[in-house]
GROMACS .gro file of N, CA and C in nm:
model
  213
    1MET      N    1  10.510   8.984  10.051
    1MET     CA    2  10.538   9.038  10.181
    1MET      C    3  10.660   8.967  10.239
    2LEU      N    4  10.735   9.042  10.312
    2LEU     CA    5  10.848   8.988  10.386
    2LEU      C    6  10.821   9.016  10.533
    3PHE      N    7  10.815   8.911  10.613
    3PHE     CA    8  10.786   8.924  10.756
    3PHE      C    9  10.917   8.906  10.833
    4VAL      N   10  10.961   9.012  10.901
    4VAL     CA   11  11.087   9.008  10.975
    4VAL      C   12  11.069   9.078  11.109
    5GLU      N   13  11.088   9.004  11.216
    5GLU     CA   14  11.086   9.059  11.352
    5GLU      C   15  10.965   9.149  11.378
    6GLY      N   16  10.847   9.101  11.340
    6GLY     CA   17  10.724   9.175  11.366
    6GLY      C   18  10.692   9.285  11.267
    7ASN      N   19  10.779   9.307  11.171
    7ASN     CA   20  10.755   9.407  11.067
    7ASN      C   21  10.717   9.339  10.937
    8GLU      N   22  10.638   9.409  10.856
    8GLU     CA   23  10.594   9.358  10.727
    8GLU      C   24  10.645   9.452  10.618
    9TYR      N   25  10.719   9.397  10.523
    9TYR     CA   26  10.778   9.476  10.415
    9TYR      C   27  10.716   9.437  10.282
   10LEU      N   28  10.692   9.534  10.199
   10LEU     CA   29  10.632   9.512  10.069
   10LEU      C   30  10.740   9.473   9.968
   11LEU      N   31  10.720   9.359   9.903
   11LEU     CA   32  10.815   9.312   9.801
   11LEU      C   33  10.765   9.339   9.661
   12GLU      N   34  10.635   9.337   9.641
   12GLU     CA   35  10.576   9.354   9.509
   12GLU      C   36  10.615   9.489   9.450
   13ALA      N   37  10.648   9.487   9.324
   13ALA     CA   38  10.681   9.609   9.250
   13ALA      C   39  10.799   9.684   9.309
   14THR      N   40  10.892   9.611   9.367
   14THR     CA   41  11.013   9.673   9.418
   14THR      C   42  11.133   9.610   9.350
   15GLN      N   43  11.241   9.683   9.344
   15GLN     CA   44  11.364   9.631   9.285
   15GLN      C   45  11.420   9.522   9.376
   16LYS      N   46  11.446   9.404   9.321
   16LYS     CA   47  11.496   9.293   9.402
   16LYS      C   48  11.641   9.257   9.369
   17ARG      N   49  11.693   9.307   9.261
   17ARG     CA   50  11.830   9.276   9.220
   17ARG      C   51  11.930   9.357   9.301
   18GLY      N   52  12.031   9.292   9.350
   18GLY     CA   53  12.137   9.361   9.422
   18GLY      C   54  12.099   9.408   9.561
   19ILE      N   55  11.999   9.348   9.619
   19ILE     CA   56  11.953   9.391   9.752
   19ILE      C   57  12.050   9.344   9.859
   20LYS      N   58  12.089   9.437   9.943
   20LYS     CA   59  12.182   9.404  10.050
   20LYS      C   60  12.125   9.435  10.187
   21ARG      N   61  12.021   9.516  10.194
   21ARG     CA   62  11.965   9.555  10.324
   21ARG      C   63  11.813   9.562  10.317
   22LEU      N   64  11.748   9.545  10.433
   22LEU     CA   65  11.603   9.553  10.439
   22LEU      C   66  11.551   9.691  10.408
   23LYS      N   67  11.631   9.793  10.425
   23LYS     CA   68  11.581   9.929  10.406
   23LYS      C   69  11.538   9.958  10.263
   24VAL      N   70  11.575   9.875  10.169
   24VAL     CA   71  11.529   9.895  10.032
   24VAL      C   72  11.385   9.850  10.013
   25PHE      N   73  11.333   9.773  10.107
   25PHE     CA   74  11.194   9.731  10.102
   25PHE      C   75  11.108   9.830  10.178
   26PRO      N   76  11.000   9.880  10.118
   26PRO     CA   77  10.914   9.973  10.191
   26PRO      C   78  10.838   9.902  10.303
   27LEU      N   79  10.827   9.967  10.415
   27LEU     CA   80  10.750   9.916  10.528
   27LEU      C   81  10.602   9.920  10.490
   28ALA      N   82  10.534   9.806  10.494
   28ALA     CA   83  10.395   9.797  10.448
   28ALA      C   84  10.302   9.892  10.521
   29SER      N   85  10.322   9.911  10.649
   29SER     CA   86  10.232   9.997  10.728
   29SER      C   87  10.235  10.143  10.682
   30LEU      N   88  10.336  10.181  10.606
   30LEU     CA   89  10.347  10.319  10.559
   30LEU      C   90  10.297  10.338  10.415
   31GLN      N   91  10.258  10.230  10.351
   31GLN     CA   92  10.215  10.236  10.210
   31GLN      C   93  10.064  10.252  10.202
   32ARG      N   94  10.014  10.370  10.230
   32ARG     CA   95   9.870  10.397  10.238
   32ARG      C   96   9.798  10.391  10.103
   33LYS      N   97   9.871  10.401   9.994
   33LYS     CA   98   9.807  10.399   9.862
   33LYS      C   99   9.811  10.261   9.797
   34TYR      N  100   9.865  10.165   9.864
   34TYR     CA  101   9.874  10.028   9.813
   34TYR      C  102   9.757   9.949   9.870
   35HIS      N  103   9.668   9.899   9.781
   35HIS     CA  104   9.546   9.831   9.825
   35HIS      C  105   9.536   9.691   9.764
   36PRO      N  106   9.605   9.595   9.818
   36PRO     CA  107   9.603   9.460   9.761
   36PRO      C  108   9.474   9.385   9.791
   37THR      N  109   9.432   9.305   9.696
   37THR     CA  110   9.316   9.218   9.714
   37THR      C  111   9.362   9.075   9.737
   38TYR      N  112   9.473   9.038   9.676
   38TYR     CA  113   9.525   8.902   9.685
   38TYR      C  114   9.675   8.906   9.715
   39MET      N  115   9.723   8.796   9.770
   39MET     CA  116   9.868   8.777   9.782
   39MET      C  117   9.895   8.627   9.772
   40PHE      N  118  10.015   8.594   9.731
   40PHE     CA  119  10.051   8.454   9.715
   40PHE      C  120  10.199   8.435   9.736
   41ASN      N  121  10.236   8.310   9.758
   41ASN     CA  122  10.376   8.271   9.760
   41ASN      C  123  10.387   8.142   9.679
   42ASN      N  124  10.493   8.068   9.696
   42ASN     CA  125  10.510   7.947   9.615
   42ASN      C  126  10.426   7.830   9.664
   43GLU      N  127  10.346   7.850   9.769
   43GLU     CA  128  10.263   7.741   9.821
   43GLU      C  129  10.115   7.778   9.837
   44PHE      N  130  10.084   7.902   9.875
   44PHE     CA  131   9.946   7.940   9.906
   44PHE      C  132   9.902   8.067   9.834
   45PHE      N  133   9.770   8.082   9.827
   45PHE     CA  134   9.706   8.199   9.768
   45PHE      C  135   9.603   8.250   9.868
   46TRP      N  136   9.608   8.380   9.903
   46TRP     CA  137   9.517   8.438  10.002
   46TRP      C  138   9.435   8.550   9.940
   47GLN      N  139   9.315   8.572   9.997
   47GLN     CA  140   9.230   8.685   9.958
   47GLN      C  141   9.207   8.774  10.078
   48ASN      N  142   9.213   8.903  10.058
   48ASN     CA  143   9.184   8.999  10.164
   48ASN      C  144   9.033   9.011  10.177
   49THR      N  145   8.978   8.970  10.290
   49THR     CA  146   8.834   8.978  10.313
   49THR      C  147   8.798   9.096  10.402
   50GLY      N  148   8.897   9.174  10.441
   50GLY     CA  149   8.875   9.291  10.525
   50GLY      C  150   8.877   9.418  10.442
   51SER      N  151   8.911   9.526  10.505
   51SER     CA  152   8.917   9.656  10.439
   51SER      C  153   9.025   9.659  10.332
   52LYS      N  154   8.998   9.730  10.224
   52LYS     CA  155   9.101   9.745  10.121
   52LYS      C  156   9.216   9.831  10.169
   53PHE      N  157   9.198   9.898  10.281
   53PHE     CA  158   9.301   9.986  10.337
   53PHE      C  159   9.392   9.915  10.438
   54THR      N  160   9.387   9.782  10.440
   54THR     CA  161   9.467   9.708  10.537
   54THR      C  162   9.616   9.734  10.519
   55THR      N  163   9.685   9.738  10.628
   55THR     CA  164   9.832   9.744  10.626
   55THR      C  165   9.889   9.631  10.709
   56ARG      N  166   9.804   9.539  10.752
   56ARG     CA  167   9.847   9.423  10.831
   56ARG      C  168   9.826   9.298  10.747
   57TYR      N  169   9.935   9.244  10.698
   57TYR     CA  170   9.925   9.133  10.604
   57TYR      C  171   9.931   8.996  10.671
   58ALA      N  172   9.943   8.994  10.802
   58ALA     CA  173   9.939   8.868  10.876
   58ALA      C  174   9.808   8.858  10.954
   59SER      N  175   9.713   8.946  10.928
   59SER     CA  176   9.588   8.947  11.003
   59SER      C  177   9.494   8.836  10.956
   60ALA      N  178   9.391   8.811  11.035
   60ALA     CA  179   9.292   8.708  11.003
   60ALA      C  180   9.207   8.747  10.882
   61ASN      N  181   9.215   8.871  10.836
   61ASN     CA  182   9.140   8.913  10.718
   61ASN      C  183   9.194   8.852  10.589
   62TRP      N  184   9.315   8.799  10.595
   62TRP     CA  185   9.372   8.732  10.479
   62TRP      C  186   9.335   8.584  10.488
   63VAL      N  187   9.243   8.543  10.402
   63VAL     CA  188   9.190   8.406  10.405
   63VAL      C  189   9.259   8.322  10.298
   64LYS      N  190   9.313   8.209  10.341
   64LYS     CA  191   9.379   8.117  10.249
   64LYS      C  192   9.272   8.055  10.160
   65LYS      N  193   9.288   8.072  10.030
   65LYS     CA  194   9.190   8.023   9.933
   65LYS      C  195   9.234   7.897   9.861
   66SER      N  196   9.364   7.881   9.842
   66SER     CA  197   9.410   7.762   9.771
   66SER      C  198   9.554   7.732   9.807
   67GLN      N  199   9.593   7.610   9.770
   67GLN     CA  200   9.729   7.565   9.794
   67GLN      C  201   9.781   7.501   9.667
   68TYR      N  202   9.904   7.532   9.633
   68TYR     CA  203   9.969   7.473   9.518
   68TYR      C  204  10.031   7.340   9.560
   69LEU      N  205   9.999   7.235   9.487
   69LEU     CA  206  10.054   7.103   9.514
   69LEU      C  207  10.132   7.057   9.391
   70ALA      N  208  10.260   7.042   9.405
   70ALA     CA  209  10.344   6.996   9.294
   70ALA      C  210  10.331   6.846   9.279
   71ASN      N  211  10.337   6.799   9.156
   71ASN     CA  212  10.330   6.654   9.129
   71ASN      C  213  10.460   6.587   9.161
   0.00000   0.00000   0.00000
């Protein structure tokens, strides 16, 4: 997910090479057929504990399950 100015954009399964504008990222709230159970970044791993139909990826339904700690 990419969080910009109150909007959430879907990065998974999108072309990332040569990106110059945000419009190439689909707005998450419009992706009704995308049903994620987990999400992660380079530090944390979250699980969706709410509805599988969520389109709000910053909601309290995303529970942090683990943290990556580099040696």
